[in-house]
């Protein structure tokens, strides 16, 4: 057996804290009364150069809960602002989270190692600083699914039960999630630094934050002056978020709480709270109990992305030009790139989902746009299961339309559409490589989390995680993981995910 001797070899840097100390509060995690490792992401640990055997040891669990950070680490709570459901909050920050530090993987890439649920910080406001087992396992399984789907995302390294009771509507077992990310800088981080600049007349923090962001996410940029670097960062974030949100839409993902503090500069999806995957296709789908107006409904996400990026552009105004009018025009120019970038990413993706990835001389390419529009009208009308629809379409392309037709109440309009689509000679095998069969369906997530929190039984969670880690390959024994929720499951609501 490997002796757990790797403690000293875990080196965490503190680049963020060094770059913008004004936005970093040195803090320590709370002790975990009786820590118990619930899940460890062995593959991710290995990718990061961390020894899974060490992480399973008491010292490793001390790292994963933040109670025994490596020598030289400087854990901090990060300050950020944010627009929550459109309302500005100048001071959010890590209320129950810590940036332990940055880790350099064997391949040279740099990752934040971050904890969620590690105890109250000076940003906790009214919150208790803790997290419950269920929501942390939800983040674990959903972020793993997103990663397997090829969607940029933070990753989950481990969930450790702390042995502490957490008081919500009921008393729940507490947990800490250890997650990794290309970075935890958010739109709200820039808004925070910008507010400081506007209040004090000193742009220094904002300039350093932009420099740090570029160092982490866009080191190849040629931009040198603070003005050019701010513009380069803005352009890059707009491009990444357009791509990310297009991917969400293509896979039927509803983030649920797209506040500006939950939108990264890295372009990775972050904070899996009241998120869910569509079952029946519905542009108005909302799963979050707190989203009463449907602000973050499935179909609103591209527009909300643009709104959030406008807040980023606004926050960068002090750097974008010397006078305000000129800065606004630069910001507008940058934002104008969002819609075309989103549309392009979505169009490329939907063509792939329909097995029409490559434009072909022998195909009536002009027929594609209206085919796509008509498909989404049809899906919205029929409320068909979004995920199965595309899998069964491939089956229809192979000659068997029965499973597809069974997804809709009236197959008449679908048959007409199918005829037009089949005339374009779609590639069924290519479709199966981009259309998932296994997603973390809401009823499956709930049953796995309930078993884990109620009885400590993690078998269903492991099974679900295994299924969604290979989302495109049908495997015997996983039939129920490909099926929609039974009617008895009813309309799905998630409660804030805290
Ligand atoms: P979220 O929308 O879940 O990402 O969180 C929004 C803000 O609330 C962030 O500043 C979090 O740190 C903070 N927060 C959420 N839950 C808690 C909690 N239980 N205790 C302290 N702060 C929290
Ligand atoms: Mg958040």
XYZ file of C-alpha atoms and ligand atoms in Angstrom:
522
model
C 0.000 0.000 0.000
C 1.173 3.509 -0.769
C 2.225 5.310 2.370
C 0.487 8.682 2.613
C 3.649 10.716 2.438
C 2.775 13.239 -0.237
C 1.631 16.117 1.990
C 4.774 18.098 1.444
C 4.586 17.634 -2.305
C 1.285 19.522 -2.684
C 2.273 23.039 -3.548
C -0.332 25.752 -3.750
C 0.503 29.217 -5.025
C -1.352 32.386 -4.081
C -1.273 34.384 -7.285
C -4.749 35.819 -6.837
C -4.031 36.986 -3.284
C -0.741 38.509 -4.451
C -2.260 40.217 -7.477
C -5.272 41.793 -5.779
C -4.842 41.624 -2.000
C -7.688 44.137 -1.733
C -10.002 41.363 -2.940
C -8.651 38.550 -0.782
C -9.382 38.028 2.896
C -7.010 35.550 4.534
C -9.207 32.935 6.178
C -9.221 29.396 7.485
C -11.704 26.597 7.125
C -13.701 25.457 10.133
C -12.739 22.191 11.724
C -14.795 19.268 10.475
C -15.923 17.339 13.597
C -15.848 13.864 12.026
C -14.749 14.092 8.405
C -15.651 11.241 6.090
C -14.681 11.153 2.442
C -17.860 10.457 0.457
C -16.562 10.652 -3.095
C -13.160 11.214 -4.600
C -12.591 11.929 -8.269
C -9.586 9.671 -8.827
C -9.232 10.528 -12.506
C -9.232 14.256 -11.839
C -6.838 13.880 -8.915
C -4.406 12.034 -11.142
C -4.755 14.641 -13.902
C -3.852 17.295 -11.358
C -0.856 15.363 -10.097
C -2.471 14.579 -6.744
C -2.081 11.072 -5.376
C -5.547 9.580 -4.718
C -4.085 7.408 -1.931
C -2.819 10.546 -0.219
C -6.167 12.286 -0.640
C -7.839 9.340 1.105
C -5.472 9.622 4.083
C -6.256 11.814 7.111
C -3.768 14.411 5.837
C -5.409 14.319 2.409
C -8.842 14.805 3.935
C -7.353 17.720 5.859
C -6.408 19.232 2.502
C -9.834 18.514 1.011
C -11.625 20.182 3.928
C -9.119 23.017 4.266
C -8.341 22.146 7.885
C -4.759 21.166 7.040
C -3.692 23.300 4.101
C -0.219 22.629 2.704
C 2.665 24.581 4.148
C 2.994 27.867 2.301
C -0.630 27.990 1.158
C -2.569 31.162 1.884
C -6.291 30.335 1.754
C -8.505 33.342 1.112
C -12.138 34.245 0.751
C -12.533 36.155 -2.509
C -14.446 39.416 -2.686
C -16.864 40.002 -5.534
C -20.026 41.912 -6.260
C -22.955 40.647 -8.270
C -26.326 41.269 -9.794
C -28.691 38.786 -8.215
C -31.842 38.391 -10.293
C -30.974 41.773 -11.788
C -30.498 43.597 -8.475
C -27.024 44.911 -7.720
C -25.273 43.761 -4.564
C -21.930 45.509 -4.064
C -20.575 42.937 -1.630
C -21.170 39.241 -2.047
C -17.911 37.335 -1.965
C -17.135 33.834 -0.737
C -19.540 33.594 2.174
C -18.970 29.889 2.684
C -16.077 29.164 0.379
C -12.321 29.501 0.255
C -9.728 29.631 -2.458
C -7.087 27.310 -0.999
C -4.686 28.298 -3.729
C -3.584 27.485 -7.239
C -2.212 24.134 -8.250
C 0.047 23.464 -11.232
C -0.808 20.166 -12.919
C 1.876 17.930 -14.455
C 0.877 19.288 -17.883
C 1.692 22.815 -16.726
C -1.908 24.057 -16.532
C -2.935 26.063 -13.478
C -6.081 25.236 -11.492
C -7.770 26.878 -8.551
C -8.342 24.522 -5.648
C -11.444 25.840 -3.951
C -13.702 24.706 -1.128
C -17.408 25.221 -0.717
C -19.095 24.767 2.655
C -15.919 25.376 4.667
C -17.502 27.695 7.241
C -18.578 31.323 7.521
C -16.240 34.052 6.292
C -16.510 37.827 6.631
C -18.679 37.657 3.466
C -21.223 35.293 5.019
C -23.810 38.046 5.586
C -26.840 36.177 7.016
C -25.642 32.724 5.942
C -24.181 30.049 8.174
C -21.213 29.345 5.916
C -21.987 25.659 5.536
C -23.260 23.343 2.846
C -25.250 20.129 3.003
C -24.250 16.752 1.599
C -27.075 16.648 -0.978
C -26.323 19.882 -2.854
C -22.568 19.225 -2.824
C -23.106 15.774 -4.320
C -25.409 17.375 -6.866
C -22.586 19.697 -7.915
C -20.253 16.689 -8.036
C -22.400 14.630 -10.396
C -23.663 17.487 -12.563
C -20.220 19.006 -13.099
C -18.841 15.575 -14.010
C -21.679 15.153 -16.492
C -21.029 18.565 -18.012
C -17.349 17.776 -18.383
C -18.131 14.474 -20.086
C -20.485 16.329 -22.435
C -17.567 18.487 -23.525
C -18.906 21.606 -21.829
C -16.339 23.861 -20.134
C -16.946 23.568 -16.407
C -15.408 23.677 -12.979
C -14.716 20.135 -11.756
C -15.397 18.373 -8.508
C -12.464 16.716 -6.815
C -14.158 15.406 -3.694
C -17.054 15.689 -1.299
C -16.277 15.185 2.375
C -19.046 14.870 4.957
C -18.025 17.003 7.907
C -20.087 15.379 10.659
C -21.649 18.777 11.344
C -25.401 19.251 11.326
C -26.523 21.959 8.955
C -29.820 23.661 9.662
C -31.996 24.262 6.623
C -35.757 23.585 6.524
C -34.673 20.448 8.299
C -31.413 19.352 9.853
C -29.083 17.974 7.199
C -25.627 16.415 7.230
C -22.937 18.959 6.351
C -20.277 18.597 3.672
C -17.411 20.358 1.981
C -16.960 20.202 -1.778
C -13.424 20.523 -3.101
C -13.617 21.866 -6.621
C -11.129 22.873 -9.232
C -11.421 25.515 -11.906
C -9.425 27.302 -14.546
C -10.187 30.236 -12.272
C -12.788 31.657 -9.933
C -12.781 35.166 -11.376
C -16.315 36.207 -12.162
C -18.069 39.054 -13.890
C -18.870 40.106 -10.326
C -15.146 40.218 -9.473
C -14.610 42.881 -12.138
C -17.730 44.714 -10.982
C -16.282 44.760 -7.447
C -12.928 46.184 -8.601
C -14.694 48.683 -10.825
C -16.889 49.948 -8.009
C -13.706 50.505 -6.019
C -12.230 52.471 -8.929
C -15.330 54.593 -9.312
C -15.590 55.298 -5.591
C -11.922 56.099 -5.001
C -10.820 57.415 -8.383
C -8.029 54.815 -8.216
C -8.105 52.311 -11.043
C -5.127 50.361 -9.787
C -7.054 47.367 -8.383
C -9.068 47.084 -11.578
C -5.911 47.224 -13.700
C -4.266 44.516 -11.584
C -7.371 42.346 -11.692
C -7.486 42.572 -15.496
C -3.782 41.736 -15.652
C -4.285 38.749 -13.387
C -7.276 37.545 -15.412
C -5.293 37.785 -18.638
C -2.358 35.970 -17.084
C -4.679 33.130 -16.079
C -6.969 32.902 -19.080
C -5.490 34.741 -22.047
C -1.729 34.755 -21.601
C -1.197 34.688 -25.355
C -2.733 38.115 -25.886
C -0.505 40.707 -27.521
C -2.279 43.585 -25.762
C 0.065 45.687 -23.654
C -1.645 48.847 -22.408
C -4.333 48.657 -19.718
C -6.861 49.899 -22.299
C -5.975 47.230 -24.829
C -5.813 44.542 -22.168
C -9.258 45.435 -20.842
C -10.649 45.224 -24.376
C -8.845 41.941 -25.026
C -10.276 40.452 -21.848
C -13.768 41.688 -22.662
C -13.615 40.223 -26.178
C -12.307 36.910 -24.877
C -14.951 36.557 -22.152
C -17.723 37.446 -24.592
C -16.487 34.784 -27.007
C -16.166 32.136 -24.284
C -19.548 32.818 -22.728
C -21.293 32.855 -26.123
C -19.818 29.430 -26.752
C -20.645 28.131 -23.266
C -24.274 29.241 -23.307
C -24.748 27.838 -26.813
C -23.545 24.498 -25.467
C -25.995 24.694 -22.563
C -28.833 25.345 -24.955
C -27.820 22.506 -27.257
C -27.749 19.977 -24.434
C -30.867 21.316 -22.702
C -29.167 22.607 -19.561
C -30.814 25.196 -17.328
C -28.310 26.832 -14.975
C -30.996 28.307 -12.771
C -29.104 31.173 -11.184
C -27.208 33.110 -13.832
C -26.326 35.998 -11.544
C -23.219 37.956 -12.527
C -21.344 36.417 -9.596
C -22.007 33.013 -11.142
C -20.522 33.869 -14.555
C -16.815 33.214 -14.898
C -14.198 35.033 -16.930
C -12.728 31.629 -17.820
C -15.859 30.578 -19.693
C -16.375 27.577 -17.441
C -19.826 26.912 -16.049
C -19.829 27.393 -12.283
C -22.098 26.912 -9.278
C -24.479 24.070 -9.805
C -27.267 25.083 -7.477
C -30.836 24.945 -8.727
C -29.747 23.638 -12.124
C -31.489 20.952 -14.160
C -31.626 19.352 -17.576
C -34.740 19.685 -19.693
C -36.862 16.634 -19.992
C -39.854 17.770 -22.057
C -38.692 20.516 -24.387
C -40.035 23.858 -23.176
C -38.384 27.234 -23.785
C -40.061 28.524 -20.617
C -38.729 25.740 -18.379
C -37.759 26.951 -14.889
C -36.737 24.535 -12.157
C -35.570 26.859 -9.406
C -37.982 27.537 -6.572
C -36.561 31.049 -6.127
C -36.861 32.078 -9.796
C -40.483 33.105 -9.553
C -40.417 35.461 -12.539
C -38.684 32.916 -14.775
C -35.774 35.278 -15.349
C -33.415 32.330 -15.810
C -35.774 30.134 -17.823
C -34.153 27.845 -20.400
C -35.014 30.046 -23.360
C -33.884 33.249 -21.624
C -30.321 32.098 -21.044
C -28.731 33.521 -24.213
C -30.276 36.931 -23.525
C -29.284 36.839 -19.854
C -25.737 35.997 -20.932
C -25.716 39.163 -23.006
C -27.133 41.176 -20.103
C -24.424 39.881 -17.772
C -21.715 40.648 -20.318
C -23.061 44.191 -20.571
C -22.419 44.449 -16.821
C -18.857 43.250 -17.440
C -18.385 45.818 -20.206
C -19.792 48.539 -17.950
C -17.373 47.540 -15.195
C -14.455 47.823 -17.597
C -15.474 51.303 -18.824
C -12.880 53.093 -16.645
C -10.180 51.289 -18.628
C -11.683 51.099 -22.111
C -11.029 54.733 -23.096
C -10.172 58.051 -21.501
C -13.578 59.631 -21.870
C -16.854 57.978 -21.049
C -18.529 58.337 -24.443
C -15.575 56.776 -26.202
C -15.471 53.977 -23.611
C -19.173 53.252 -24.087
C -18.704 53.011 -27.809
C -15.814 50.538 -27.359
C -17.940 48.510 -24.961
C -20.858 48.476 -27.377
C -18.601 47.431 -30.199
C -17.343 44.497 -28.116
C -20.840 43.479 -27.044
C -22.018 43.519 -30.669
C -19.924 40.398 -31.175
C -21.963 38.359 -28.688
C -25.052 37.544 -30.737
C -23.201 36.527 -33.906
C -20.805 34.412 -31.831
C -23.677 32.753 -29.989
C -25.625 32.155 -33.202
C -22.618 30.684 -34.927
C -21.809 28.326 -32.036
C -25.426 27.248 -31.753
C -25.821 26.728 -35.516
C -22.693 24.618 -35.730
C -23.915 22.594 -32.756
C -27.452 22.032 -33.987
C -26.178 20.932 -37.390
C -24.012 18.362 -35.630
C -26.953 17.198 -33.524
C -28.918 16.694 -36.733
C -26.124 14.734 -38.397
C -25.532 17.521 -40.882
C -22.186 18.739 -39.562
C -20.386 19.257 -42.823
C -21.822 21.362 -45.600
C -22.048 19.150 -48.690
C -22.258 19.947 -52.370
C -24.847 17.240 -52.976
C -27.148 18.515 -50.245
C -29.717 21.297 -50.416
C -27.958 23.491 -47.849
C -30.574 26.224 -48.210
C -33.119 23.845 -46.697
C -31.275 23.582 -43.360
C -32.238 26.853 -41.592
C -35.996 26.414 -42.033
C -35.684 22.750 -41.133
C -34.101 23.759 -37.842
C -36.710 26.431 -37.103
C -39.527 24.014 -37.841
C -37.937 21.361 -35.651
C -37.939 23.639 -32.618
C -41.540 24.677 -33.245
C -42.398 21.023 -33.376
C -40.443 20.187 -30.226
C -42.048 23.034 -28.295
C -45.520 22.033 -29.432
C -45.059 18.336 -28.749
C -43.099 18.848 -25.477
C -41.059 15.834 -26.522
C -38.225 14.555 -24.332
C -35.365 16.700 -25.599
C -32.529 14.231 -25.017
C -34.273 11.120 -26.335
C -35.596 13.004 -29.348
C -32.120 13.407 -30.842
C -31.073 9.842 -30.006
C -34.234 8.475 -31.565
C -33.750 10.704 -34.589
C -30.541 8.805 -35.310
C -32.494 5.571 -35.012
C -35.000 6.998 -37.498
C -32.136 7.816 -39.868
C -31.187 4.130 -39.651
C -34.677 3.202 -40.750
C -36.699 2.795 -37.564
C -38.848 5.833 -36.769
C -41.054 4.047 -34.225
C -39.212 5.116 -31.018
C -39.136 8.704 -32.252
C -42.816 8.744 -33.205
C -43.665 7.377 -29.755
C -42.242 10.567 -28.189
C -44.991 12.772 -29.608
C -48.752 12.611 -29.244
C -49.446 13.344 -32.912
C -46.751 12.006 -35.251
C -48.303 13.642 -38.344
C -46.231 16.857 -38.401
C -43.157 14.903 -37.307
C -43.485 12.537 -40.288
C -43.558 15.469 -42.681
C -40.520 16.994 -41.041
C -38.685 13.638 -41.073
C -39.130 13.316 -44.800
C -37.458 16.687 -45.378
C -34.636 15.870 -42.974
C -33.946 12.395 -44.354
C -33.658 13.911 -47.816
C -30.502 15.654 -46.548
C -28.802 12.299 -45.816
C -27.953 12.794 -42.105
C -25.061 10.841 -40.586
C -26.610 8.742 -37.787
C -23.319 7.552 -36.284
C -22.007 11.110 -36.059
C -25.246 12.061 -34.279
C -24.692 9.456 -31.588
C -21.290 10.956 -30.904
C -22.776 14.366 -30.029
C -26.259 13.600 -28.708
C -26.054 12.191 -25.190
C -28.104 9.244 -24.056
C -27.268 9.583 -20.370
C -27.701 12.940 -18.671
C -28.200 13.588 -14.959
C -31.962 13.473 -15.223
C -33.685 15.260 -12.383
C -35.421 12.222 -10.926
C -32.182 10.219 -11.020
C -30.240 12.990 -9.303
C -32.909 13.307 -6.630
C -33.050 9.586 -5.914
C -29.250 9.374 -5.675
C -29.013 12.407 -3.377
C -31.853 11.196 -1.183
C -30.196 7.799 -0.702
C -26.878 9.460 0.082
C -28.217 11.995 2.573
C -30.899 9.859 4.204
C -29.126 6.553 4.614
C -25.548 7.255 3.573
C -25.961 4.839 0.670
C -23.785 6.082 -2.190
C -24.412 3.205 -4.604
C -26.969 5.104 -6.704
C -24.747 8.159 -6.833
C -21.830 6.099 -8.107
C -24.029 4.384 -10.666
C -25.400 7.685 -11.945
C -21.936 9.238 -12.052
C -20.648 6.247 -14.020
C -23.553 6.527 -16.469
C -23.119 10.232 -17.177
C -19.345 10.004 -17.446
C -19.798 8.175 -20.780
C -22.902 9.963 -21.987
C -22.791 8.954 -25.641
C -22.265 5.201 -25.413
C -25.331 3.028 -24.840
C -24.558 0.257 -22.349
C -26.644 -2.719 -21.283
C -27.923 -2.473 -17.724
C -28.306 1.299 -17.847
C -31.734 1.349 -19.517
C -33.447 3.215 -16.714
C -30.755 5.919 -16.862
C -31.864 6.757 -20.391
C -35.539 7.054 -19.583
C -37.597 10.134 -18.775
C -38.989 10.562 -15.291
C -42.049 8.472 -14.477
C -45.221 10.580 -14.439
C -45.385 10.160 -10.675
C -42.234 12.289 -10.340
C -44.320 15.351 -11.245
C -43.054 18.846 -12.107
C -39.492 19.294 -10.917
C -38.465 22.061 -8.530
C -35.064 22.497 -6.936
C -34.662 24.498 -3.790
C -31.843 26.931 -4.190
C -29.252 24.185 -3.979
C -27.689 25.418 -0.761
P -24.800 31.423 -5.013
O -25.805 32.178 -5.818
O -25.274 30.160 -4.397
O -23.552 31.216 -5.795
O -24.410 32.330 -3.734
C -24.569 33.709 -3.707
C -23.838 34.313 -2.534
O -24.358 33.838 -1.298
C -22.351 34.047 -2.481
O -21.744 35.213 -1.996
C -22.242 32.909 -1.495
O -20.974 32.870 -0.881
C -23.319 33.272 -0.506
N -23.863 32.107 0.218
C -24.664 31.137 -0.267
N -24.967 30.250 0.691
C -24.345 30.653 1.825
C -24.275 30.158 3.166
N -24.916 29.045 3.544
N -23.525 30.860 4.058
C -22.884 31.971 3.694
N -22.910 32.494 2.468
C -23.632 31.849 1.527
Mg -22.031 31.581 -6.589
